[in-house]
Amino acid sequence: ARNAFDQAITSARRDPQLLGSVLAILAASQGEQAALQRAEQLVQAEPDNRIAKLVLARRLLAADRFDEAAKLARSLLQNPTDNKDRLGALEILAGVNYRRGNYTACQGYYEQMLAIDPENVFAANNLAYLLAEHLGKPQEALPYAEKAVRLLPYDANVLDTLGWIYVLLKRFDRGIGILLQAIEFDPQAAGAHYHLAEAYRRRNRAADRDSAIREIRLAYKLSQQAGNSTLQQQIEQTLKALGIAP
C-alpha cells in the first residue's frame, strides 16, 4: 500500500487537485499524520515545488497547525509565479484567520482573492457567509452570495448561504424557498436543514413549529453522522429554543 501511495504522490506532485486528493485518501486510510509526513517529505525532497508546499499548507491547516500553515502560505506570497499561486496562498491565510476567529482579517484575504479573480466562487461564497454570520452584515453579504449562485446555480452550499442571508434579512419566504432548493440538490446537507429549521422558527407562522422541529431533528442526525460538532452545538441551541430534546 505504501508503494502504491508513493507512486501516486510522485505522479500527482505537479497537480494540486490530484495531489490533494491522494493525500486525502492517505489521511482517510492511514491517518492525518501519515498524510502530513508524506507531504513534508515531498517538500523536503523538492524544495522548489510550490504545488507541494501549497498542498502541505492545506494539510497543516486541516490539522490545526495554524502557525506553520500561515508561514508556508506567506512564503508562497513572497514570490508568486502566477495568480493561481497567489489565490492558493490567500485561501490558506483566509482559512487560518477564520479558524482563529480573526474574521476581519479573513475578510481582507477573501477580498484580495476576488480582486485577483472576480468570479472565484469559493471566495465569493465564503466572504458572503463570513459577513452575514460572523460580522453581522447580511445586507453587505447579499451581492457576494448572489454572485456565487449565478456562477454555480446548482450547488447546495452556495444556495444554503444565499438562503440563510435572506433569513437573516427577515425575508423569510424568499430564504425558505432557496433553502428548499439547496436541500433538493443535496438532501444530506445538514447545514441547510439547520438553516431551514431556523427560518421556520423565526418566521413563526401557525404550521412553522412542526416544520422547524422536523428539520432540526434531521439536521441533528445528519450532523452526528458527519461528525460536525460545531453544527451540533448550534442545533442544540435551536432545540433548546424550541423546548424539545434532541
mmCIF file with all atom_site columns, N, CA and C in Angstrom, residues 137-173:
data_model
loop_
_atom_site.group_PDB
_atom_site.id
_atom_site.type_symbol
_atom_site.label_atom_id
_atom_site.label_alt_id
_atom_site.label_comp_id
_atom_site.label_asym_id
_atom_site.label_entity_id
_atom_site.label_seq_id
_atom_site.pdbx_PDB_ins_code
_atom_site.Cartn_x
_atom_site.Cartn_y
_atom_site.Cartn_z
_atom_site.occupancy
_atom_site.B_iso_or_equiv
_atom_site.pdbx_formal_charge
_atom_site.auth_seq_id
_atom_site.auth_comp_id
_atom_site.auth_asym_id
_atom_site.auth_atom_id
_atom_site.pdbx_PDB_model_num
ATOM 1   N N  . LYS A 1 137 ? -23.319 41.553 8.929   1.00 0.00 ? 137 LYS A N  1
ATOM 2   C CA . LYS A 1 137 ? -23.557 42.441 7.795   1.00 0.00 ? 137 LYS A CA 1
ATOM 3   C C  . LYS A 1 137 ? -24.247 41.692 6.650   1.00 0.00 ? 137 LYS A C  1
ATOM 4   N N  . PRO A 1 138 ? -25.467 41.192 6.881   1.00 0.00 ? 138 PRO A N  1
ATOM 5   C CA . PRO A 1 138 ? -26.110 40.400 5.829   1.00 0.00 ? 138 PRO A CA 1
ATOM 6   C C  . PRO A 1 138 ? -26.422 41.189 4.559   1.00 0.00 ? 138 PRO A C  1
ATOM 7   N N  . GLN A 1 139 ? -26.740 42.469 4.699   1.00 0.00 ? 139 GLN A N  1
ATOM 8   C CA . GLN A 1 139 ? -27.024 43.266 3.503   1.00 0.00 ? 139 GLN A CA 1
ATOM 9   C C  . GLN A 1 139 ? -25.781 43.425 2.644   1.00 0.00 ? 139 GLN A C  1
ATOM 10  N N  . GLU A 1 140 ? -24.637 43.636 3.288   1.00 0.00 ? 140 GLU A N  1
ATOM 11  C CA . GLU A 1 140 ? -23.368 43.735 2.560   1.00 0.00 ? 140 GLU A CA 1
ATOM 12  C C  . GLU A 1 140 ? -22.984 42.389 1.949   1.00 0.00 ? 140 GLU A C  1
ATOM 13  N N  . ALA A 1 141 ? -23.397 41.315 2.600   1.00 0.00 ? 141 ALA A N  1
ATOM 14  C CA . ALA A 1 141 ? -23.057 39.971 2.128   1.00 0.00 ? 141 ALA A CA 1
ATOM 15  C C  . ALA A 1 141 ? -23.869 39.561 0.903   1.00 0.00 ? 141 ALA A C  1
ATOM 16  N N  . LEU A 1 142 ? -25.058 40.112 0.761   1.00 0.00 ? 142 LEU A N  1
ATOM 17  C CA . LEU A 1 142 ? -26.007 39.639 -0.250  1.00 0.00 ? 142 LEU A CA 1
ATOM 18  C C  . LEU A 1 142 ? -25.443 39.627 -1.672  1.00 0.00 ? 142 LEU A C  1
ATOM 19  N N  . PRO A 1 143 ? -24.790 40.704 -2.152  1.00 0.00 ? 143 PRO A N  1
ATOM 20  C CA . PRO A 1 143 ? -24.285 40.665 -3.539  1.00 0.00 ? 143 PRO A CA 1
ATOM 21  C C  . PRO A 1 143 ? -23.264 39.557 -3.787  1.00 0.00 ? 143 PRO A C  1
ATOM 22  N N  . TYR A 1 144 ? -22.444 39.260 -2.782  1.00 0.00 ? 144 TYR A N  1
ATOM 23  C CA . TYR A 1 144 ? -21.461 38.190 -2.944  1.00 0.00 ? 144 TYR A CA 1
ATOM 24  C C  . TYR A 1 144 ? -22.161 36.830 -3.055  1.00 0.00 ? 144 TYR A C  1
ATOM 25  N N  . ALA A 1 145 ? -23.175 36.621 -2.225  1.00 0.00 ? 145 ALA A N  1
ATOM 26  C CA . ALA A 1 145 ? -23.912 35.358 -2.273  1.00 0.00 ? 145 ALA A CA 1
ATOM 27  C C  . ALA A 1 145 ? -24.669 35.216 -3.588  1.00 0.00 ? 145 ALA A C  1
ATOM 28  N N  . GLU A 1 146 ? -25.261 36.306 -4.062  1.00 0.00 ? 146 GLU A N  1
ATOM 29  C CA . GLU A 1 146 ? -25.979 36.260 -5.339  1.00 0.00 ? 146 GLU A CA 1
ATOM 30  C C  . GLU A 1 146 ? -25.011 35.965 -6.490  1.00 0.00 ? 146 GLU A C  1
ATOM 31  N N  . LYS A 1 147 ? -23.807 36.544 -6.422  1.00 0.00 ? 147 LYS A N  1
ATOM 32  C CA . LYS A 1 147 ? -22.808 36.257 -7.456  1.00 0.00 ? 147 LYS A CA 1
ATOM 33  C C  . LYS A 1 147 ? -22.439 34.778 -7.436  1.00 0.00 ? 147 LYS A C  1
ATOM 34  N N  . ALA A 1 148 ? -22.216 34.227 -6.242  1.00 0.00 ? 148 ALA A N  1
ATOM 35  C CA . ALA A 1 148 ? -21.839 32.814 -6.139  1.00 0.00 ? 148 ALA A CA 1
ATOM 36  C C  . ALA A 1 148 ? -22.911 31.917 -6.752  1.00 0.00 ? 148 ALA A C  1
ATOM 37  N N  . VAL A 1 149 ? -24.171 32.239 -6.518  1.00 0.00 ? 149 VAL A N  1
ATOM 38  C CA . VAL A 1 149 ? -25.259 31.431 -7.068  1.00 0.00 ? 149 VAL A CA 1
ATOM 39  C C  . VAL A 1 149 ? -25.346 31.592 -8.581  1.00 0.00 ? 149 VAL A C  1
ATOM 40  N N  . ARG A 1 150 ? -25.092 32.790 -9.073  1.00 0.00 ? 150 ARG A N  1
ATOM 41  C CA . ARG A 1 150 ? -25.069 32.978 -10.533 1.00 0.00 ? 150 ARG A CA 1
ATOM 42  C C  . ARG A 1 150 ? -23.977 32.116 -11.177 1.00 0.00 ? 150 ARG A C  1
ATOM 43  N N  . LEU A 1 151 ? -22.846 32.022 -10.501 1.00 0.00 ? 151 LEU A N  1
ATOM 44  C CA . LEU A 1 151 ? -21.722 31.266 -11.043 1.00 0.00 ? 151 LEU A CA 1
ATOM 45  C C  . LEU A 1 151 ? -21.893 29.757 -10.878 1.00 0.00 ? 151 LEU A C  1
ATOM 46  N N  . LEU A 1 152 ? -22.590 29.362 -9.815  1.00 0.00 ? 152 LEU A N  1
ATOM 47  C CA . LEU A 1 152 ? -22.748 27.930 -9.509  1.00 0.00 ? 152 LEU A CA 1
ATOM 48  C C  . LEU A 1 152 ? -24.179 27.686 -9.021  1.00 0.00 ? 152 LEU A C  1
ATOM 49  N N  . PRO A 1 153 ? -25.153 27.749 -9.931  1.00 0.00 ? 153 PRO A N  1
ATOM 50  C CA . PRO A 1 153 ? -26.564 27.789 -9.522  1.00 0.00 ? 153 PRO A CA 1
ATOM 51  C C  . PRO A 1 153 ? -27.123 26.490 -8.956  1.00 0.00 ? 153 PRO A C  1
ATOM 52  N N  . TYR A 1 154 ? -26.434 25.372 -9.146  1.00 0.00 ? 154 TYR A N  1
ATOM 53  C CA . TYR A 1 154 ? -26.976 24.102 -8.675  1.00 0.00 ? 154 TYR A CA 1
ATOM 54  C C  . TYR A 1 154 ? -26.187 23.523 -7.509  1.00 0.00 ? 154 TYR A C  1
ATOM 55  N N  . ASP A 1 155 ? -25.420 24.355 -6.837  1.00 0.00 ? 155 ASP A N  1
ATOM 56  C CA . ASP A 1 155 ? -24.609 23.910 -5.714  1.00 0.00 ? 155 ASP A CA 1
ATOM 57  C C  . ASP A 1 155 ? -25.353 24.160 -4.404  1.00 0.00 ? 155 ASP A C  1
ATOM 58  N N  . ALA A 1 156 ? -25.534 23.105 -3.613  1.00 0.00 ? 156 ALA A N  1
ATOM 59  C CA . ALA A 1 156 ? -26.291 23.220 -2.367  1.00 0.00 ? 156 ALA A CA 1
ATOM 60  C C  . ALA A 1 156 ? -25.630 24.176 -1.376  1.00 0.00 ? 156 ALA A C  1
ATOM 61  N N  . ASN A 1 157 ? -24.318 24.197 -1.353  1.00 0.00 ? 157 ASN A N  1
ATOM 62  C CA . ASN A 1 157 ? -23.604 25.033 -0.390  1.00 0.00 ? 157 ASN A CA 1
ATOM 63  C C  . ASN A 1 157 ? -23.829 26.521 -0.655  1.00 0.00 ? 157 ASN A C  1
ATOM 64  N N  . VAL A 1 158 ? -23.696 26.929 -1.917  1.00 0.00 ? 158 VAL A N  1
ATOM 65  C CA . VAL A 1 158 ? -23.886 28.352 -2.218  1.00 0.00 ? 158 VAL A CA 1
ATOM 66  C C  . VAL A 1 158 ? -25.360 28.749 -2.080  1.00 0.00 ? 158 VAL A C  1
ATOM 67  N N  . LEU A 1 159 ? -26.267 27.849 -2.421  1.00 0.00 ? 159 LEU A N  1
ATOM 68  C CA . LEU A 1 159 ? -27.691 28.128 -2.216  1.00 0.00 ? 159 LEU A CA 1
ATOM 69  C C  . LEU A 1 159 ? -28.008 28.248 -0.729  1.00 0.00 ? 159 LEU A C  1
ATOM 70  N N  . ASP A 1 160 ? -27.388 27.415 0.083   1.00 0.00 ? 160 ASP A N  1
ATOM 71  C CA . ASP A 1 160 ? -27.567 27.487 1.531   1.00 0.00 ? 160 ASP A CA 1
ATOM 72  C C  . ASP A 1 160 ? -27.147 28.855 2.054   1.00 0.00 ? 160 ASP A C  1
ATOM 73  N N  . THR A 1 161 ? -25.997 29.341 1.601   1.00 0.00 ? 161 THR A N  1
ATOM 74  C CA . THR A 1 161 ? -25.514 30.657 2.040   1.00 0.00 ? 161 THR A CA 1
ATOM 75  C C  . THR A 1 161 ? -26.498 31.750 1.668   1.00 0.00 ? 161 THR A C  1
ATOM 76  N N  . LEU A 1 162 ? -26.944 31.754 0.414   1.00 0.00 ? 162 LEU A N  1
ATOM 77  C CA . LEU A 1 162 ? -27.876 32.792 -0.033  1.00 0.00 ? 162 LEU A CA 1
ATOM 78  C C  . LEU A 1 162 ? -29.193 32.712 0.741   1.00 0.00 ? 162 LEU A C  1
ATOM 79  N N  . GLY A 1 163 ? -29.719 31.501 0.897   1.00 0.00 ? 163 GLY A N  1
ATOM 80  C CA . GLY A 1 163 ? -30.972 31.353 1.635   1.00 0.00 ? 163 GLY A CA 1
ATOM 81  C C  . GLY A 1 163 ? -30.859 31.845 3.059   1.00 0.00 ? 163 GLY A C  1
ATOM 82  N N  . TRP A 1 164 ? -29.744 31.520 3.716   1.00 0.00 ? 164 TRP A N  1
ATOM 83  C CA . TRP A 1 164 ? -29.541 31.939 5.105   1.00 0.00 ? 164 TRP A CA 1
ATOM 84  C C  . TRP A 1 164 ? -29.433 33.455 5.229   1.00 0.00 ? 164 TRP A C  1
ATOM 85  N N  . ILE A 1 165 ? -28.808 34.082 4.255   1.00 0.00 ? 165 ILE A N  1
ATOM 86  C CA . ILE A 1 165 ? -28.702 35.549 4.280   1.00 0.00 ? 165 ILE A CA 1
ATOM 87  C C  . ILE A 1 165 ? -30.089 36.182 4.192   1.00 0.00 ? 165 ILE A C  1
ATOM 88  N N  . TYR A 1 166 ? -30.948 35.638 3.344   1.00 0.00 ? 166 TYR A N  1
ATOM 89  C CA . TYR A 1 166 ? -32.316 36.171 3.270   1.00 0.00 ? 166 TYR A CA 1
ATOM 90  C C  . TYR A 1 166 ? -33.049 35.979 4.605   1.00 0.00 ? 166 TYR A C  1
ATOM 91  N N  . VAL A 1 167 ? -32.792 34.864 5.279   1.00 0.00 ? 167 VAL A N  1
ATOM 92  C CA . VAL A 1 167 ? -33.396 34.659 6.603   1.00 0.00 ? 167 VAL A CA 1
ATOM 93  C C  . VAL A 1 167 ? -32.899 35.717 7.580   1.00 0.00 ? 167 VAL A C  1
ATOM 94  N N  . LEU A 1 168 ? -31.608 35.969 7.567   1.00 0.00 ? 168 LEU A N  1
ATOM 95  C CA . LEU A 1 168 ? -31.045 36.983 8.464   1.00 0.00 ? 168 LEU A CA 1
ATOM 96  C C  . LEU A 1 168 ? -31.593 38.375 8.155   1.00 0.00 ? 168 LEU A C  1
ATOM 97  N N  . LEU A 1 169 ? -31.954 38.595 6.891   1.00 0.00 ? 169 LEU A N  1
ATOM 98  C CA . LEU A 1 169 ? -32.573 39.867 6.495   1.00 0.00 ? 169 LEU A CA 1
ATOM 99  C C  . LEU A 1 169 ? -34.080 39.883 6.770   1.00 0.00 ? 169 LEU A C  1
ATOM 100 N N  . LYS A 1 170 ? -34.595 38.796 7.359   1.00 0.00 ? 170 LYS A N  1
ATOM 101 C CA . LYS A 1 170 ? -36.011 38.631 7.701   1.00 0.00 ? 170 LYS A CA 1
ATOM 102 C C  . LYS A 1 170 ? -36.907 38.573 6.468   1.00 0.00 ? 170 LYS A C  1
ATOM 103 N N  . ARG A 1 171 ? -36.335 38.168 5.350   1.00 0.00 ? 171 ARG A N  1
ATOM 104 C CA . ARG A 1 171 ? -37.109 37.896 4.148   1.00 0.00 ? 171 ARG A CA 1
ATOM 105 C C  . ARG A 1 171 ? -37.328 36.379 4.112   1.00 0.00 ? 171 ARG A C  1
ATOM 106 N N  . PHE A 1 172 ? -38.183 35.930 5.028   1.00 0.00 ? 172 PHE A N  1
ATOM 107 C CA . PHE A 1 172 ? -38.268 34.505 5.350   1.00 0.00 ? 172 PHE A CA 1
ATOM 108 C C  . PHE A 1 172 ? -38.777 33.657 4.189   1.00 0.00 ? 172 PHE A C  1
ATOM 109 N N  . ASP A 1 173 ? -39.815 34.114 3.492   1.00 0.00 ? 173 ASP A N  1
ATOM 110 C CA . ASP A 1 173 ? -40.359 33.306 2.399   1.00 0.00 ? 173 ASP A CA 1
ATOM 111 C C  . ASP A 1 173 ? -39.314 33.074 1.312   1.00 0.00 ? 173 ASP A C  1
#
